């Protein structure tokens, strides 16, 4: 099943493992009231954290290998046809009549934020098994980076991470939700990148501390410095436990990039990078306009010999829907890292991709504009 080059080596492409989901998104046109219906719009959207990330990567010029599971039902057929129409590879996608394709229903408020939701994604745990994942061990071991989402069962996450660790492949852990974010605890030693939001950060820190030491943050319109100080104990715990680079999403305030002993000029080793078309042009635009290792001290919240925290503000946007923003941030970052860009440059591209995602009514834009992504990303690095 694994695609090989003519010399017999498995092709080095980023690997994404996780859910492909049909999103049913209901947007109320007025503030909703309990125990009654309200007018609005309902959309069927291709979704799933891992699927969104992989699609975003593809549209930024990367060529990810997706490992997932779909049923032969209507949602599964819809998702698979969309995947094929985008020219994406399907050999890593397990298809079976007994699989009930994962489906999520989101209720969105008038601002586009998720007000409530119900997820039926048990099939990811039941059918995306360690045995299925191990079929692609050579692809994982050859990858420049592996991304796993926490919809996987704990054994499947552990097997994926161990396969990557055997060949020193960096692992990106995407928490997915508060409840599932706790699945980081047994595998934290393998994690290079983690991308929680504030609530997931607190849940992960509590899981790693084996007790509820951390409480949800009450912002109350506090400054960025104050917010950082409130979050810092949980951030520090994740870094102490093994996460190398923390990409913390803080909603409309942007991203906090935090490291302990890792340089923000970290990049994937050259022999595993890939540049094709859009991604090659993006790499050239970023490296010519913003050389690596340059960043403004104004973004630095704290710097010491063993700790660095940098704030990236969000870009102004005409918001339509917010459900794909975090996934496109991660997809933009992984696509950029896979071309050979460093972490700072990749965060900037991720934020530019997130801006593009919130301005459309799908989780991932139908296409990205190279000039727009570049123009939006470069000022974030300065």
mmCIF file of C-alpha atoms in Angstrom:
data_model
loop_
_atom_site.group_PDB
_atom_site.id
_atom_site.type_symbol
_atom_site.label_atom_id
_atom_site.label_comp_id
_atom_site.label_asym_id
_atom_site.label_seq_id
_atom_site.Cartn_x
_atom_site.Cartn_y
_atom_site.Cartn_z
ATOM 1 C CA UNK A 1 0.000 0.000 0.000
ATOM 2 C CA UNK A 2 2.906 2.324 0.676
ATOM 3 C CA UNK A 3 4.065 4.466 -2.230
ATOM 4 C CA UNK A 4 7.734 3.962 -3.061
ATOM 5 C CA UNK A 5 10.252 5.759 -5.198
ATOM 6 C CA UNK A 6 12.047 3.933 -7.997
ATOM 7 C CA UNK A 7 15.018 3.285 -5.690
ATOM 8 C CA UNK A 8 12.724 1.382 -3.288
ATOM 9 C CA UNK A 9 12.680 3.995 -0.554
ATOM 10 C CA UNK A 10 9.299 5.100 0.768
ATOM 11 C CA UNK A 11 8.422 8.643 -0.296
ATOM 12 C CA UNK A 12 9.053 11.221 2.457
ATOM 13 C CA UNK A 13 5.712 13.004 2.948
ATOM 14 C CA UNK A 14 4.056 14.347 6.096
ATOM 15 C CA UNK A 15 1.630 11.849 7.620
ATOM 16 C CA UNK A 16 -1.722 12.813 9.154
ATOM 17 C CA UNK A 17 -3.635 10.268 11.259
ATOM 18 C CA UNK A 18 -7.134 10.915 12.560
ATOM 19 C CA UNK A 19 -10.770 11.486 11.774
ATOM 20 C CA UNK A 20 -12.557 12.311 8.547
ATOM 21 C CA UNK A 21 -15.928 13.685 9.601
ATOM 22 C CA UNK A 22 -19.102 15.027 8.024
ATOM 23 C CA UNK A 23 -19.891 18.288 9.833
ATOM 24 C CA UNK A 24 -23.507 19.375 10.079
ATOM 25 C CA UNK A 25 -23.334 23.058 10.952
ATOM 26 C CA UNK A 26 -26.450 24.897 12.070
ATOM 27 C CA UNK A 27 -26.135 28.673 12.283
ATOM 28 C CA UNK A 28 -28.835 30.608 14.095
ATOM 29 C CA UNK A 29 -29.772 33.982 12.627
ATOM 30 C CA UNK A 30 -30.986 35.217 16.021
ATOM 31 C CA UNK A 31 -29.794 34.523 19.578
ATOM 32 C CA UNK A 32 -31.072 30.978 20.275
ATOM 33 C CA UNK A 33 -33.614 30.252 23.003
ATOM 34 C CA UNK A 34 -33.767 26.999 24.982
ATOM 35 C CA UNK A 35 -36.567 24.462 24.362
ATOM 36 C CA UNK A 36 -37.533 25.851 20.961
ATOM 37 C CA UNK A 37 -36.262 26.153 17.394
ATOM 38 C CA UNK A 38 -35.034 29.336 15.769
ATOM 39 C CA UNK A 39 -34.501 30.429 12.158
ATOM 40 C CA UNK A 40 -31.129 29.935 10.545
ATOM 41 C CA UNK A 41 -29.133 27.947 7.994
ATOM 42 C CA UNK A 42 -27.914 24.334 7.994
ATOM 43 C CA UNK A 43 -24.835 23.258 6.022
ATOM 44 C CA UNK A 44 -23.168 19.910 5.327
ATOM 45 C CA UNK A 45 -19.404 20.467 5.392
ATOM 46 C CA UNK A 46 -16.416 18.158 4.974
ATOM 47 C CA UNK A 47 -14.738 18.135 8.373
ATOM 48 C CA UNK A 48 -12.744 16.312 11.008
ATOM 49 C CA UNK A 49 -9.669 17.842 12.597
ATOM 50 C CA UNK A 50 -7.174 15.600 10.820
ATOM 51 C CA UNK A 51 -9.035 15.799 7.500
ATOM 52 C CA UNK A 52 -9.188 19.610 7.662
ATOM 53 C CA UNK A 53 -5.489 19.820 8.464
ATOM 54 C CA UNK A 54 -4.570 17.512 5.583
ATOM 55 C CA UNK A 55 -6.762 19.399 3.095
ATOM 56 C CA UNK A 56 -5.284 22.722 4.176
ATOM 57 C CA UNK A 57 -1.768 21.300 3.751
ATOM 58 C CA UNK A 58 -2.631 20.062 0.271
ATOM 59 C CA UNK A 59 -3.942 23.457 -0.819
ATOM 60 C CA UNK A 60 -0.728 25.045 0.423
ATOM 61 C CA UNK A 61 1.307 22.707 -1.781
ATOM 62 C CA UNK A 62 2.164 19.876 0.627
ATOM 63 C CA UNK A 63 1.369 16.249 -0.207
ATOM 64 C CA UNK A 64 0.214 14.630 3.052
ATOM 65 C CA UNK A 65 -0.482 10.934 3.480
ATOM 66 C CA UNK A 66 -3.812 10.500 5.288
ATOM 67 C CA UNK A 67 -4.534 7.507 7.529
ATOM 68 C CA UNK A 68 -8.204 7.368 8.510
ATOM 69 C CA UNK A 69 -11.429 5.318 8.349
ATOM 70 C CA UNK A 70 -14.730 5.792 6.491
ATOM 71 C CA UNK A 71 -17.957 3.835 6.090
ATOM 72 C CA UNK A 72 -19.643 2.916 2.829
ATOM 73 C CA UNK A 73 -22.636 5.038 3.842
ATOM 74 C CA UNK A 74 -23.771 8.416 2.464
ATOM 75 C CA UNK A 75 -21.448 10.567 4.629
ATOM 76 C CA UNK A 76 -18.521 8.279 3.844
ATOM 77 C CA UNK A 77 -19.151 8.341 0.103
ATOM 78 C CA UNK A 78 -19.491 12.121 0.159
ATOM 79 C CA UNK A 79 -16.221 12.573 2.050
ATOM 80 C CA UNK A 80 -14.351 10.087 -0.129
ATOM 81 C CA UNK A 81 -15.529 11.649 -3.390
ATOM 82 C CA UNK A 82 -14.489 15.093 -2.184
ATOM 83 C CA UNK A 83 -11.103 13.667 -1.193
ATOM 84 C CA UNK A 84 -10.595 12.039 -4.589
ATOM 85 C CA UNK A 85 -11.729 15.142 -6.470
ATOM 86 C CA UNK A 86 -8.965 17.106 -4.750
ATOM 87 C CA UNK A 87 -6.435 14.625 -6.141
ATOM 88 C CA UNK A 88 -5.605 13.238 -2.698
ATOM 89 C CA UNK A 89 -4.370 9.728 -1.999
ATOM 90 C CA UNK A 90 -6.793 7.199 -0.502
ATOM 91 C CA UNK A 91 -4.728 4.064 0.194
ATOM 92 C CA UNK A 92 -4.377 4.982 3.882
ATOM 93 C CA UNK A 93 -8.151 5.350 4.330
ATOM 94 C CA UNK A 94 -9.817 2.229 5.685
ATOM 95 C CA UNK A 95 -13.236 1.646 4.093
ATOM 96 C CA UNK A 96 -15.679 -0.940 5.430
ATOM 97 C CA UNK A 97 -19.421 -1.581 5.435
ATOM 98 C CA UNK A 98 -19.467 -1.934 9.225
ATOM 99 C CA UNK A 99 -18.043 1.554 9.764
ATOM 100 C CA UNK A 100 -20.512 4.307 10.616
ATOM 101 C CA UNK A 101 -18.821 7.361 9.177
ATOM 102 C CA UNK A 102 -18.018 9.905 11.912
ATOM 103 C CA UNK A 103 -20.502 12.789 12.027
ATOM 104 C CA UNK A 104 -20.528 15.953 14.137
ATOM 105 C CA UNK A 105 -23.386 18.426 14.564
ATOM 106 C CA UNK A 106 -22.362 21.955 15.538
ATOM 107 C CA UNK A 107 -24.748 24.663 16.698
ATOM 108 C CA UNK A 108 -23.160 28.005 15.878
ATOM 109 C CA UNK A 109 -24.156 31.327 17.395
ATOM 110 C CA UNK A 110 -24.688 34.518 15.405
ATOM 111 C CA UNK A 111 -20.949 35.341 15.632
ATOM 112 C CA UNK A 112 -19.903 31.993 14.139
ATOM 113 C CA UNK A 113 -18.634 30.512 17.421
ATOM 114 C CA UNK A 114 -19.621 26.977 18.445
ATOM 115 C CA UNK A 115 -22.380 27.248 21.063
ATOM 116 C CA UNK A 116 -22.943 23.493 21.415
ATOM 117 C CA UNK A 117 -22.229 20.302 19.542
ATOM 118 C CA UNK A 118 -22.650 16.539 19.458
ATOM 119 C CA UNK A 119 -19.956 14.244 18.042
ATOM 120 C CA UNK A 120 -20.530 10.673 16.862
ATOM 121 C CA UNK A 121 -16.946 9.658 16.072
ATOM 122 C CA UNK A 122 -16.666 6.244 17.740
ATOM 123 C CA UNK A 123 -15.667 4.688 14.418
ATOM 124 C CA UNK A 124 -12.299 6.436 14.561
ATOM 125 C CA UNK A 125 -11.445 4.548 17.756
ATOM 126 C CA UNK A 126 -13.009 1.265 16.664
ATOM 127 C CA UNK A 127 -11.590 0.965 13.147
ATOM 128 C CA UNK A 128 -8.485 3.148 13.060
ATOM 129 C CA UNK A 129 -6.648 0.443 14.942
ATOM 130 C CA UNK A 130 -2.967 -0.074 15.755
ATOM 131 C CA UNK A 131 -2.965 -2.966 13.267
ATOM 132 C CA UNK A 132 -4.245 -0.722 10.452
ATOM 133 C CA UNK A 133 -1.749 2.028 11.292
ATOM 134 C CA UNK A 134 1.190 -0.405 11.423
ATOM 135 C CA UNK A 135 0.597 -1.273 7.755
ATOM 136 C CA UNK A 136 2.020 2.168 6.985
ATOM 137 C CA UNK A 137 5.026 2.003 9.308
ATOM 138 C CA UNK A 138 7.527 2.688 6.531
ATOM 139 C CA UNK A 139 5.627 5.808 5.459
ATOM 140 C CA UNK A 140 5.519 7.037 9.067
ATOM 141 C CA UNK A 141 9.219 6.330 9.655
ATOM 142 C CA UNK A 142 10.150 8.206 6.466
ATOM 143 C CA UNK A 143 7.915 11.220 7.147
ATOM 144 C CA UNK A 144 9.264 14.714 7.834
ATOM 145 C CA UNK A 145 6.540 15.028 10.498
ATOM 146 C CA UNK A 146 3.657 12.970 11.908
ATOM 147 C CA UNK A 147 0.402 14.601 13.061
ATOM 148 C CA UNK A 148 -1.974 12.611 15.272
ATOM 149 C CA UNK A 149 -5.331 13.843 16.501
ATOM 150 C CA UNK A 150 -6.757 12.763 19.842
ATOM 151 C CA UNK A 151 -9.815 11.111 18.270
ATOM 152 C CA UNK A 152 -7.587 8.038 18.010
ATOM 153 C CA UNK A 153 -7.781 5.439 20.747
ATOM 154 C CA UNK A 154 -4.928 5.591 23.282
ATOM 155 C CA UNK A 155 -3.352 2.370 21.878
ATOM 156 C CA UNK A 156 -3.487 3.771 18.332
ATOM 157 C CA UNK A 157 -1.912 7.062 19.445
ATOM 158 C CA UNK A 158 0.824 5.169 21.285
ATOM 159 C CA UNK A 159 1.646 2.936 18.299
ATOM 160 C CA UNK A 160 1.728 5.930 15.929
ATOM 161 C CA UNK A 161 4.064 7.888 18.202
ATOM 162 C CA UNK A 162 6.337 4.911 18.830
ATOM 163 C CA UNK A 163 6.726 4.242 15.093
ATOM 164 C CA UNK A 164 7.690 7.882 14.591
ATOM 165 C CA UNK A 165 10.094 7.869 17.545
ATOM 166 C CA UNK A 166 11.949 4.852 16.140
ATOM 167 C CA UNK A 167 13.136 7.064 13.274
ATOM 168 C CA UNK A 168 13.292 10.398 15.137
ATOM 169 C CA UNK A 169 10.254 11.715 13.270
ATOM 170 C CA UNK A 170 8.798 14.762 15.082
ATOM 171 C CA UNK A 171 5.223 14.251 16.318
ATOM 172 C CA UNK A 172 2.471 16.891 16.394
ATOM 173 C CA UNK A 173 -0.332 16.200 18.902
ATOM 174 C CA UNK A 174 -3.649 17.935 18.158
ATOM 175 C CA UNK A 175 -5.904 17.704 21.252
ATOM 176 C CA UNK A 176 -9.293 17.924 19.420
ATOM 177 C CA UNK A 177 -11.372 18.526 22.575
ATOM 178 C CA UNK A 178 -11.091 19.073 26.321
ATOM 179 C CA UNK A 179 -11.976 15.469 27.151
ATOM 180 C CA UNK A 180 -9.704 13.866 24.546
ATOM 181 C CA UNK A 181 -6.797 16.241 25.147
ATOM 182 C CA UNK A 182 -6.016 14.211 28.278
ATOM 183 C CA UNK A 183 -4.825 11.386 26.017
ATOM 184 C CA UNK A 184 -1.476 13.145 25.841
ATOM 185 C CA UNK A 185 -0.496 11.815 29.295
ATOM 186 C CA UNK A 186 0.958 8.395 28.322
ATOM 187 C CA UNK A 187 2.704 9.661 25.155
ATOM 188 C CA UNK A 188 3.953 13.120 26.129
ATOM 189 C CA UNK A 189 7.580 11.985 25.911
ATOM 190 C CA UNK A 190 7.148 11.556 22.150
ATOM 191 C CA UNK A 191 5.616 14.979 21.433
ATOM 192 C CA UNK A 192 7.510 17.722 19.599
ATOM 193 C CA UNK A 193 4.516 20.013 18.957
ATOM 194 C CA UNK A 194 1.162 20.350 20.715
ATOM 195 C CA UNK A 195 -1.566 22.809 19.698
ATOM 196 C CA UNK A 196 -4.195 23.211 22.450
ATOM 197 C CA UNK A 197 -6.530 26.096 23.094
ATOM 198 C CA UNK A 198 -6.713 27.544 26.622
ATOM 199 C CA UNK A 199 -9.244 25.021 27.950
ATOM 200 C CA UNK A 200 -7.413 22.054 26.418
ATOM 201 C CA UNK A 201 -4.147 23.342 27.899
ATOM 202 C CA UNK A 202 -5.652 23.262 31.394
ATOM 203 C CA UNK A 203 -7.062 19.746 30.858
ATOM 204 C CA UNK A 204 -3.711 18.496 29.544
ATOM 205 C CA UNK A 205 -1.829 20.030 32.469
ATOM 206 C CA UNK A 206 -4.221 18.413 34.958
ATOM 207 C CA UNK A 207 -3.850 15.037 33.227
ATOM 208 C CA UNK A 208 -0.060 15.310 33.353
ATOM 209 C CA UNK A 209 -0.028 16.388 36.981
ATOM 210 C CA UNK A 210 -2.354 13.500 37.970
ATOM 211 C CA UNK A 211 -4.459 15.926 39.976
ATOM 212 C CA UNK A 212 -6.594 18.988 39.335
ATOM 213 C CA UNK A 213 -4.011 21.660 40.106
ATOM 214 C CA UNK A 214 -5.170 24.006 37.349
ATOM 215 C CA UNK A 215 -8.480 25.830 36.970
ATOM 216 C CA UNK A 216 -10.055 27.325 33.831
ATOM 217 C CA UNK A 217 -8.882 30.859 33.147
ATOM 218 C CA UNK A 218 -11.248 33.780 33.692
ATOM 219 C CA UNK A 219 -10.011 36.486 31.368
ATOM 220 C CA UNK A 220 -12.182 39.486 32.268
ATOM 221 C CA UNK A 221 -10.630 41.647 29.525
ATOM 222 C CA UNK A 222 -7.144 41.250 30.962
ATOM 223 C CA UNK A 223 -3.989 42.306 29.114
ATOM 224 C CA UNK A 224 -1.886 39.864 27.107
ATOM 225 C CA UNK A 225 0.858 39.957 29.750
ATOM 226 C CA UNK A 226 -1.675 39.130 32.487
ATOM 227 C CA UNK A 227 -3.209 36.314 30.433
ATOM 228 C CA UNK A 228 0.231 34.856 29.809
ATOM 229 C CA UNK A 229 1.109 34.928 33.500
ATOM 230 C CA UNK A 230 -2.147 33.096 34.302
ATOM 231 C CA UNK A 231 -1.437 30.439 31.690
ATOM 232 C CA UNK A 232 2.299 30.133 32.318
ATOM 233 C CA UNK A 233 2.175 27.463 35.089
ATOM 234 C CA UNK A 234 0.213 25.092 32.829
ATOM 235 C CA UNK A 235 2.427 25.938 29.839
ATOM 236 C CA UNK A 236 5.549 25.256 31.877
ATOM 237 C CA UNK A 237 4.229 21.904 33.085
ATOM 238 C CA UNK A 238 3.670 20.669 29.509
ATOM 239 C CA UNK A 239 7.169 21.754 28.532
ATOM 240 C CA UNK A 240 8.665 20.163 31.656
ATOM 241 C CA UNK A 241 6.887 16.881 30.898
ATOM 242 C CA UNK A 242 8.327 16.647 27.384
ATOM 243 C CA UNK A 243 6.492 18.820 24.833
ATOM 244 C CA UNK A 244 9.200 20.656 22.881
ATOM 245 C CA UNK A 245 7.181 23.420 21.228
ATOM 246 C CA UNK A 246 3.744 24.562 22.402
ATOM 247 C CA UNK A 247 1.476 26.358 19.927
ATOM 248 C CA UNK A 248 -1.270 27.747 22.167
ATOM 249 C CA UNK A 249 -4.291 29.240 20.409
ATOM 250 C CA UNK A 250 -5.967 32.065 22.334
ATOM 251 C CA UNK A 251 -8.938 32.881 20.115
ATOM 252 C CA UNK A 252 -9.125 36.402 18.725
ATOM 253 C CA UNK A 253 -5.885 37.253 20.544
ATOM 254 C CA UNK A 254 -3.884 34.962 18.274
ATOM 255 C CA UNK A 255 -1.200 32.470 19.261
ATOM 256 C CA UNK A 256 1.351 32.003 22.022
ATOM 257 C CA UNK A 257 4.468 30.138 20.886
ATOM 258 C CA UNK A 258 6.363 28.691 23.848
ATOM 259 C CA UNK A 259 9.520 26.567 24.019
ATOM 260 C CA UNK A 260 11.850 25.198 26.666
ATOM 261 C CA UNK A 261 15.331 24.818 25.282
ATOM 262 C CA UNK A 262 14.132 24.538 21.681
ATOM 263 C CA UNK A 263 14.948 27.325 19.258
ATOM 264 C CA UNK A 264 12.134 28.999 17.347
ATOM 265 C CA UNK A 265 14.434 28.614 14.357
ATOM 266 C CA UNK A 266 13.802 24.828 14.649
ATOM 267 C CA UNK A 267 13.220 23.259 11.255
ATOM 268 C CA UNK A 268 12.848 19.842 9.647
ATOM 269 C CA UNK A 269 16.072 18.250 8.376
ATOM 270 C CA UNK A 270 16.743 19.258 4.785
ATOM 271 C CA UNK A 271 16.642 15.789 3.217
ATOM 272 C CA UNK A 272 13.031 15.300 4.346
ATOM 273 C CA UNK A 273 11.651 18.645 3.169
ATOM 274 C CA UNK A 274 9.476 18.856 0.074
ATOM 275 C CA UNK A 275 8.609 21.757 -2.201
ATOM 276 C CA UNK A 276 6.040 21.513 -4.995
ATOM 277 C CA UNK A 277 4.537 24.412 -6.934
ATOM 278 C CA UNK A 278 2.639 26.553 -4.427
ATOM 279 C CA UNK A 279 4.794 25.456 -1.492
ATOM 280 C CA UNK A 280 8.029 26.188 -3.352
ATOM 281 C CA UNK A 281 6.851 29.708 -4.172
ATOM 282 C CA UNK A 282 5.701 30.216 -0.589
ATOM 283 C CA UNK A 283 9.106 29.090 0.703
ATOM 284 C CA UNK A 284 10.917 31.432 -1.679
ATOM 285 C CA UNK A 285 8.660 34.380 -0.819
ATOM 286 C CA UNK A 286 9.118 33.911 2.928
ATOM 287 C CA UNK A 287 12.869 33.308 2.888
ATOM 288 C CA UNK A 288 13.556 36.256 0.575
ATOM 289 C CA UNK A 289 11.310 38.673 2.491
ATOM 290 C CA UNK A 290 11.965 37.450 6.009
ATOM 291 C CA UNK A 291 15.232 35.579 6.709
ATOM 292 C CA UNK A 292 15.223 33.022 9.521
ATOM 293 C CA UNK A 293 16.195 33.983 13.083
ATOM 294 C CA UNK A 294 14.871 37.537 12.861
ATOM 295 C CA UNK A 295 11.986 38.519 15.088
ATOM 296 C CA UNK A 296 10.841 41.594 16.941
ATOM 297 C CA UNK A 297 11.446 41.817 20.691
ATOM 298 C CA UNK A 298 8.028 43.485 20.929
ATOM 299 C CA UNK A 299 6.434 40.035 20.496
ATOM 300 C CA UNK A 300 8.512 38.417 23.239
ATOM 301 C CA UNK A 301 6.579 37.954 26.484
ATOM 302 C CA UNK A 302 9.423 36.226 28.315
ATOM 303 C CA UNK A 303 12.913 35.086 27.431
ATOM 304 C CA UNK A 304 15.485 33.243 29.525
ATOM 305 C CA UNK A 305 18.161 30.639 28.775
ATOM 306 C CA UNK A 306 15.618 27.803 29.054
ATOM 307 C CA UNK A 307 12.276 29.421 28.229
ATOM 308 C CA UNK A 308 10.884 31.585 25.459
ATOM 309 C CA UNK A 309 7.320 32.815 24.951
ATOM 310 C CA UNK A 310 6.350 34.823 21.875
ATOM 311 C CA UNK A 311 2.939 36.329 21.097
ATOM 312 C CA UNK A 312 1.557 36.434 17.547
ATOM 313 C CA UNK A 313 -1.594 38.566 17.218
ATOM 314 C CA UNK A 314 -4.488 37.366 15.103
ATOM 315 C CA UNK A 315 -5.099 39.116 11.802
ATOM 316 C CA UNK A 316 -8.218 41.270 11.319
ATOM 317 C CA UNK A 317 -10.852 39.253 9.461
ATOM 318 C CA UNK A 318 -14.394 39.472 8.120
ATOM 319 C CA UNK A 319 -15.651 36.457 10.042
ATOM 320 C CA UNK A 320 -18.150 34.078 8.450
ATOM 321 C CA UNK A 321 -17.420 30.930 10.477
ATOM 322 C CA UNK A 322 -14.728 30.036 13.010
ATOM 323 C CA UNK A 323 -14.840 26.227 12.991
ATOM 324 C CA UNK A 324 -11.839 25.715 10.672
ATOM 325 C CA UNK A 325 -9.501 28.364 12.058
ATOM 326 C CA UNK A 326 -7.492 26.168 14.428
ATOM 327 C CA UNK A 327 -7.190 23.355 11.894
ATOM 328 C CA UNK A 328 -5.937 25.722 9.182
ATOM 329 C CA UNK A 329 -3.452 27.225 11.640
ATOM 330 C CA UNK A 330 -2.009 23.748 12.224
ATOM 331 C CA UNK A 331 -2.246 22.777 8.549
ATOM 332 C CA UNK A 332 -0.492 25.978 7.520
ATOM 333 C CA UNK A 333 2.266 25.399 10.048
ATOM 334 C CA UNK A 334 2.889 21.759 9.100
ATOM 335 C CA UNK A 335 2.840 22.561 5.377
ATOM 336 C CA UNK A 336 5.377 25.335 5.967
ATOM 337 C CA UNK A 337 7.627 23.240 8.205
ATOM 338 C CA UNK A 338 7.562 20.520 5.543
ATOM 339 C CA UNK A 339 9.046 22.934 2.999
ATOM 340 C CA UNK A 340 11.972 23.777 5.297
ATOM 341 C CA UNK A 341 10.716 27.006 6.861
ATOM 342 C CA UNK A 342 11.403 27.568 10.565
ATOM 343 C CA UNK A 343 8.864 27.681 13.381
ATOM 344 C CA UNK A 344 8.467 31.489 13.417
ATOM 345 C CA UNK A 345 7.850 31.644 9.673
ATOM 346 C CA UNK A 346 5.475 28.689 9.908
ATOM 347 C CA UNK A 347 3.377 30.241 12.685
ATOM 348 C CA UNK A 348 2.965 33.357 10.545
ATOM 349 C CA UNK A 349 1.757 31.313 7.562
ATOM 350 C CA UNK A 350 -0.539 29.315 9.839
ATOM 351 C CA UNK A 351 -2.174 32.504 11.121
ATOM 352 C CA UNK A 352 -2.582 33.770 7.550
ATOM 353 C CA UNK A 353 -4.227 30.462 6.590
ATOM 354 C CA UNK A 354 -6.521 30.694 9.639
ATOM 355 C CA UNK A 355 -7.614 34.181 8.576
ATOM 356 C CA UNK A 356 -8.528 32.851 5.123
ATOM 357 C CA UNK A 357 -10.533 30.021 6.691
ATOM 358 C CA UNK A 358 -12.755 32.197 8.893
ATOM 359 C CA UNK A 359 -13.748 34.335 5.915
ATOM 360 C CA UNK A 360 -15.477 31.465 4.058
ATOM 361 C CA UNK A 361 -18.390 29.153 4.894
ATOM 362 C CA UNK A 362 -16.340 25.932 4.719
ATOM 363 C CA UNK A 363 -13.746 24.599 7.139
ATOM 364 C CA UNK A 364 -10.976 24.987 4.549
ATOM 365 C CA UNK A 365 -11.031 27.569 1.726
ATOM 366 C CA UNK A 366 -11.467 26.168 -1.782
ATOM 367 C CA UNK A 367 -8.073 27.683 -2.564
ATOM 368 C CA UNK A 368 -5.445 29.915 -1.011
ATOM 369 C CA UNK A 369 -4.045 33.008 -2.699
ATOM 370 C CA UNK A 370 -0.235 32.945 -2.652
ATOM 371 C CA UNK A 371 0.137 36.754 -2.686
ATOM 372 C CA UNK A 372 -2.467 37.158 0.079
ATOM 373 C CA UNK A 373 -0.935 34.485 2.326
ATOM 374 C CA UNK A 374 2.517 36.010 1.853
ATOM 375 C CA UNK A 375 1.393 39.607 2.404
ATOM 376 C CA UNK A 376 -0.471 38.634 5.587
ATOM 377 C CA UNK A 377 2.287 36.386 6.961
ATOM 378 C CA UNK A 378 5.388 38.528 6.531
ATOM 379 C CA UNK A 379 4.381 41.398 8.900
ATOM 380 C CA UNK A 380 3.719 38.822 11.649
ATOM 381 C CA UNK A 381 7.402 37.880 11.585
ATOM 382 C CA UNK A 382 8.671 41.424 12.051
#
